[in-house]
Amino acid sequence: MEWFFYVTAALAGLLAGSFLNVVIYRGPSMWGLIEESDGADRGTLLAPRSYCPQCRTRLSPLHLIPLASYLALRGRCAACGAAIPPRYPLVELAGALAALGALALFGASPEALLAAIFLWSLIALAAIDFETGFLPDALTLPLLLFGLLANVGDRFVPLEAAAVGAAAGYAAFGLIALAYAALRGREGLGAGDAKLLAAIGAWGGWPALAPAVFVGALATLAVVGVRAVMGKRVDAAAPIAFGPGLCLGGAAAFLGSAAG
Ligand SMILES: [Zn+2]
């Protein structure tokens, strides 16, 4: 019977990833963080049905199938041939991996579903920060609250550790951002990073904070190193978002502390 749960988790994860792609594409415009160059509206999370951003052709149900449609179409819009960003299949794949990881760690349980929701939220936040440079309050703040609620009854970590984690995460990042701005003479870390770390603390408790920041910094430095090797600019004028790294660190720290 165990294979049945894993197949179900993988399919649910692909579908969740498909929905995350809608959030990643439409959220920033819906929340007023970015504006289309042509002033067009990207719609809400529920309407209209998914379309090609290039030619605006509505996708057929067959082309909404996660991952498989990308492979069948060889990464191009069926109507106009425009390249589909690799972010779509990557997010769908990440959604499936998150569901499988949650199931492997927590078994078929409410904990697995909650953990998957946390990981899916981090995927959306990482992709949005990568594409727009924003970590929307519309995602970080509900994630923080939901983390505290999830830990009522000491589900993943003791509720006190979660509350301290949320407060300390926000305060610590605020201090780091202030120190960074004082040292560099410019802002490098946004308020969104502080709210994200607060949410990570709410889910994984205060012991998850240091590992999350550490892994996040390592991942971000690795990206900076790769960019330097590839000959891209890495100076202060071309800032690299810390959010994606912090999401990765938060996922690792949460899974480490909650499953420990
Ligand atoms: Zn098209």
Tab-separated table of C-alpha atoms and ligand atoms in Angstrom:
chain	number	residue	atom	x	y	z
A	1	MET	CA	0.000	0.000	0.000
A	2	GLU	CA	2.924	2.331	0.609
A	3	TRP	CA	3.570	2.921	-3.105
A	4	PHE	CA	-0.004	4.197	-3.390
A	5	PHE	CA	0.717	7.022	-0.935
A	6	TYR	CA	3.919	7.952	-2.761
A	7	VAL	CA	2.218	8.058	-6.185
A	8	THR	CA	-0.621	10.138	-4.721
A	9	ALA	CA	1.885	12.505	-3.056
A	10	ALA	CA	3.859	12.909	-6.296
A	11	LEU	CA	0.693	13.711	-8.297
A	12	ALA	CA	-0.629	16.085	-5.621
A	13	GLY	CA	2.802	17.744	-5.531
A	14	LEU	CA	2.795	18.250	-9.322
A	15	LEU	CA	-0.684	19.803	-9.158
A	16	ALA	CA	0.377	22.014	-6.243
A	17	GLY	CA	3.431	23.062	-8.257
A	18	SER	CA	1.176	23.931	-11.174
A	19	PHE	CA	-0.890	26.185	-8.877
A	20	LEU	CA	2.312	27.697	-7.433
A	21	ASN	CA	3.250	28.738	-10.978
A	22	VAL	CA	-0.015	30.690	-11.167
A	23	VAL	CA	0.750	32.347	-7.801
A	24	ILE	CA	4.320	33.159	-8.921
A	25	TYR	CA	3.173	34.685	-12.213
A	26	ARG	CA	-0.016	36.477	-11.131
A	27	GLY	CA	0.637	37.214	-7.449
A	28	PRO	CA	3.170	40.049	-7.842
A	29	SER	CA	0.892	41.917	-10.279
A	30	MET	CA	-2.263	41.120	-8.240
A	31	TRP	CA	-0.597	42.508	-5.077
A	32	GLY	CA	0.557	45.640	-6.907
A	33	LEU	CA	4.297	44.873	-6.570
A	34	ILE	CA	5.023	44.956	-10.302
A	35	GLU	CA	3.332	46.520	-13.299
A	36	GLU	CA	3.078	45.083	-16.792
A	37	SER	CA	4.807	47.191	-19.416
A	38	ASP	CA	1.612	47.121	-21.488
A	39	GLY	CA	-0.561	47.821	-18.442
A	40	ALA	CA	-2.400	44.532	-18.954
A	41	ASP	CA	-3.719	42.704	-15.921
A	42	ARG	CA	-2.509	39.180	-15.203
A	43	GLY	CA	-5.778	38.228	-13.534
A	44	THR	CA	-6.420	36.675	-10.150
A	45	LEU	CA	-5.439	33.276	-8.810
A	46	LEU	CA	-8.707	31.721	-10.015
A	47	ALA	CA	-9.478	33.527	-13.272
A	48	PRO	CA	-8.950	33.699	-16.179
A	49	ARG	CA	-7.876	30.217	-17.220
A	50	SER	CA	-4.131	29.872	-17.844
A	51	TYR	CA	-2.887	31.451	-21.068
A	52	CYS	CA	0.365	31.923	-22.939
A	53	PRO	CA	1.790	35.291	-21.794
A	54	GLN	CA	3.205	35.792	-25.292
A	55	CYS	CA	0.180	35.239	-27.560
A	56	ARG	CA	-2.553	35.140	-24.875
A	57	THR	CA	-3.975	31.873	-26.269
A	58	ARG	CA	-5.871	29.984	-23.568
A	59	LEU	CA	-4.217	26.675	-22.726
A	60	SER	CA	-6.195	23.544	-23.537
A	61	PRO	CA	-6.836	21.119	-20.652
A	62	LEU	CA	-4.235	18.791	-22.174
A	63	HIS	CA	-1.610	21.538	-21.986
A	64	LEU	CA	-2.363	22.131	-18.318
A	65	ILE	CA	-1.002	18.715	-17.336
A	66	PRO	CA	2.072	19.436	-15.171
A	67	LEU	CA	5.518	18.455	-16.437
A	68	ALA	CA	4.195	16.056	-19.133
A	69	SER	CA	2.825	18.911	-21.264
A	70	TYR	CA	6.131	20.804	-21.029
A	71	LEU	CA	7.999	17.713	-22.207
A	72	ALA	CA	5.442	16.907	-24.941
A	73	LEU	CA	5.592	20.508	-26.225
A	74	ARG	CA	9.414	20.548	-25.932
A	75	GLY	CA	9.159	23.730	-23.875
A	76	ARG	CA	7.298	25.792	-26.495
A	77	CYS	CA	3.793	27.288	-26.674
A	78	ALA	CA	1.615	25.105	-28.925
A	79	ALA	CA	0.031	28.180	-30.541
A	80	CYS	CA	2.895	30.650	-31.106
A	81	GLY	CA	6.053	28.652	-30.391
A	82	ALA	CA	7.286	31.061	-27.693
A	83	ALA	CA	9.635	29.400	-25.214
A	84	ILE	CA	7.973	28.387	-21.930
A	85	PRO	CA	10.287	29.488	-19.075
A	86	PRO	CA	11.996	26.456	-17.475
A	87	ARG	CA	10.675	27.818	-14.161
A	88	TYR	CA	7.317	26.107	-14.924
A	89	PRO	CA	8.527	22.485	-15.006
A	90	LEU	CA	11.140	23.208	-12.293
A	91	VAL	CA	8.492	24.498	-9.853
A	92	GLU	CA	6.213	21.542	-10.648
A	93	LEU	CA	9.099	19.162	-10.018
A	94	ALA	CA	9.997	20.961	-6.773
A	95	GLY	CA	6.333	20.736	-5.679
A	96	ALA	CA	6.392	16.969	-6.196
A	97	LEU	CA	9.748	16.575	-4.383
A	98	ALA	CA	8.397	18.613	-1.437
A	99	ALA	CA	5.341	16.347	-1.154
A	100	LEU	CA	7.464	13.191	-1.406
A	101	GLY	CA	9.934	14.513	1.193
A	102	ALA	CA	7.129	15.424	3.603
A	103	LEU	CA	5.567	11.970	3.187
A	104	ALA	CA	8.914	10.212	3.678
A	105	LEU	CA	9.599	12.160	6.889
A	106	PHE	CA	6.152	12.237	8.489
A	107	GLY	CA	4.293	9.304	6.919
A	108	ALA	CA	0.684	9.673	5.698
A	109	SER	CA	-0.390	12.165	8.379
A	110	PRO	CA	-1.671	15.720	8.939
A	111	GLU	CA	1.963	16.621	9.713
A	112	ALA	CA	3.008	15.593	6.199
A	113	LEU	CA	0.294	17.789	4.657
A	114	LEU	CA	1.234	20.782	6.856
A	115	ALA	CA	4.939	20.318	6.111
A	116	ALA	CA	4.166	20.141	2.381
A	117	ILE	CA	2.189	23.400	2.593
A	118	PHE	CA	5.168	25.065	4.320
A	119	LEU	CA	7.584	23.796	1.668
A	120	TRP	CA	5.260	24.765	-1.206
A	121	SER	CA	5.014	28.296	0.216
A	122	LEU	CA	8.817	28.525	0.327
A	123	ILE	CA	8.995	27.434	-3.333
A	124	ALA	CA	6.583	30.229	-4.322
A	125	LEU	CA	8.465	32.810	-2.231
A	126	ALA	CA	11.862	31.761	-3.628
A	127	ALA	CA	10.646	31.992	-7.230
A	128	ILE	CA	8.870	35.338	-6.704
A	129	ASP	CA	11.939	36.869	-5.024
A	130	PHE	CA	14.152	35.514	-7.802
A	131	GLU	CA	11.926	36.973	-10.530
A	132	THR	CA	10.799	40.258	-8.952
A	133	GLY	CA	13.047	40.956	-5.931
A	134	PHE	CA	10.011	40.982	-3.620
A	135	LEU	CA	8.962	38.696	-0.781
A	136	PRO	CA	5.250	39.631	-0.643
A	137	ASP	CA	3.640	40.280	2.758
A	138	ALA	CA	0.598	38.533	1.284
A	139	LEU	CA	2.587	35.283	1.556
A	140	THR	CA	5.092	35.773	4.397
A	141	LEU	CA	2.610	37.044	7.001
A	142	PRO	CA	-0.037	34.288	6.552
A	143	LEU	CA	2.818	31.744	6.519
A	144	LEU	CA	4.040	33.118	9.867
A	145	LEU	CA	0.558	32.911	11.435
A	146	PHE	CA	-0.096	29.479	9.977
A	147	GLY	CA	3.217	28.243	11.410
A	148	LEU	CA	2.217	29.326	14.919
A	149	LEU	CA	-1.200	27.652	14.497
A	150	ALA	CA	0.437	24.477	13.165
A	151	ASN	CA	2.548	24.288	16.332
A	152	VAL	CA	-0.423	24.582	18.713
A	153	GLY	CA	-0.197	21.353	20.701
A	154	ASP	CA	3.580	21.313	20.087
A	155	ARG	CA	3.119	19.572	16.742
A	156	PHE	CA	6.517	20.147	15.096
A	157	VAL	CA	8.260	22.084	17.871
A	158	PRO	CA	6.979	23.372	21.250
A	159	LEU	CA	4.646	26.350	20.721
A	160	GLU	CA	6.874	28.552	22.934
A	161	ALA	CA	9.879	27.753	20.719
A	162	ALA	CA	7.774	28.693	17.677
A	163	ALA	CA	6.663	32.013	19.207
A	164	VAL	CA	10.217	32.869	20.274
A	165	GLY	CA	11.416	31.784	16.824
A	166	ALA	CA	9.007	34.158	15.060
A	167	ALA	CA	9.906	37.138	17.256
A	168	ALA	CA	13.648	36.431	17.308
A	169	GLY	CA	13.741	35.781	13.567
A	170	TYR	CA	12.195	39.159	12.838
A	171	ALA	CA	14.367	41.008	15.360
A	172	ALA	CA	17.616	39.269	14.379
A	173	PHE	CA	17.150	39.963	10.705
A	174	GLY	CA	16.189	43.545	11.392
A	175	LEU	CA	19.480	43.976	13.291
A	176	ILE	CA	21.519	42.272	10.550
A	177	ALA	CA	19.884	44.527	7.947
A	178	LEU	CA	20.642	47.649	10.019
A	179	ALA	CA	24.274	46.603	10.516
A	180	TYR	CA	24.626	45.799	6.810
A	181	ALA	CA	23.189	49.156	5.805
A	182	ALA	CA	25.512	50.967	8.262
A	183	LEU	CA	28.596	49.095	7.023
A	184	ARG	CA	27.895	49.241	3.304
A	185	GLY	CA	26.156	52.592	3.251
A	186	ARG	CA	23.183	51.127	1.378
A	187	GLU	CA	20.338	48.744	1.991
A	188	GLY	CA	21.087	45.157	1.113
A	189	LEU	CA	18.532	43.118	2.999
A	190	GLY	CA	14.858	43.933	2.775
A	191	ALA	CA	12.094	43.865	5.357
A	192	GLY	CA	10.708	40.906	3.410
A	193	ASP	CA	13.732	38.831	4.450
A	194	ALA	CA	12.990	39.575	8.125
A	195	LYS	CA	9.349	38.475	7.770
A	196	LEU	CA	10.441	35.333	5.938
A	197	LEU	CA	12.881	34.462	8.737
A	198	ALA	CA	10.097	35.116	11.268
A	199	ALA	CA	7.883	32.638	9.375
A	200	ILE	CA	10.710	30.069	9.350
A	201	GLY	CA	11.038	30.547	13.114
A	202	ALA	CA	7.288	30.063	13.548
A	203	TRP	CA	7.449	26.700	11.765
A	204	GLY	CA	10.806	25.346	12.926
A	205	GLY	CA	11.224	27.125	16.280
A	206	TRP	CA	14.109	29.381	17.311
A	207	PRO	CA	16.734	26.591	16.999
A	208	ALA	CA	16.025	26.553	13.235
A	209	LEU	CA	16.992	30.225	12.781
A	210	ALA	CA	20.798	29.996	12.796
A	211	PRO	CA	20.986	26.943	10.499
A	212	ALA	CA	18.481	28.575	8.099
A	213	VAL	CA	20.555	31.769	7.830
A	214	PHE	CA	23.802	29.777	7.581
A	215	VAL	CA	22.574	27.491	4.775
A	216	GLY	CA	20.932	30.478	3.083
A	217	ALA	CA	24.167	32.474	3.154
A	218	LEU	CA	26.182	29.502	1.817
A	219	ALA	CA	23.701	28.953	-1.031
A	220	THR	CA	23.694	32.670	-1.901
A	221	LEU	CA	27.512	32.810	-1.838
A	222	ALA	CA	27.613	29.736	-4.099
A	223	VAL	CA	25.387	31.548	-6.603
A	224	VAL	CA	27.626	34.638	-6.395
A	225	GLY	CA	30.659	32.409	-7.017
A	226	VAL	CA	29.067	30.725	-10.035
A	227	ARG	CA	28.121	34.134	-11.472
A	228	ALA	CA	31.687	35.359	-10.987
A	229	VAL	CA	33.083	32.265	-12.732
A	230	MET	CA	30.644	32.838	-15.603
A	231	GLY	CA	31.959	36.385	-15.932
A	232	LYS	CA	28.783	38.118	-14.741
A	233	ARG	CA	28.783	41.240	-12.594
A	234	VAL	CA	28.738	40.502	-8.875
A	235	ASP	CA	29.328	43.985	-7.478
A	236	ALA	CA	26.948	45.979	-5.323
A	237	ALA	CA	25.159	47.412	-8.364
A	238	ALA	CA	23.925	43.941	-9.305
A	239	PRO	CA	22.452	42.726	-6.016
A	240	ILE	CA	21.518	39.078	-5.612
A	241	ALA	CA	18.302	38.321	-3.714
A	242	PHE	CA	18.834	36.573	-0.394
A	243	GLY	CA	15.251	35.228	-0.309
A	244	PRO	CA	15.763	32.113	-2.486
A	245	GLY	CA	18.765	31.020	-0.391
A	246	LEU	CA	16.884	31.730	2.825
A	247	CYS	CA	13.936	29.637	1.576
A	248	LEU	CA	16.299	26.733	0.922
A	249	GLY	CA	17.907	27.171	4.355
A	250	GLY	CA	14.475	27.436	6.002
A	251	ALA	CA	13.291	24.210	4.368
A	252	ALA	CA	16.439	22.356	5.450
A	253	ALA	CA	16.361	23.744	8.997
A	254	PHE	CA	12.638	23.001	9.412
A	255	LEU	CA	12.933	19.429	8.153
A	256	GLY	CA	16.020	18.935	10.335
A	257	SER	CA	14.442	20.244	13.537
A	258	ALA	CA	10.854	19.029	13.010
A	259	ALA	CA	11.847	15.502	12.082
A	260	GLY	CA	14.601	15.299	14.699
B	1	ZN	ZN	1.820	31.457	-27.214
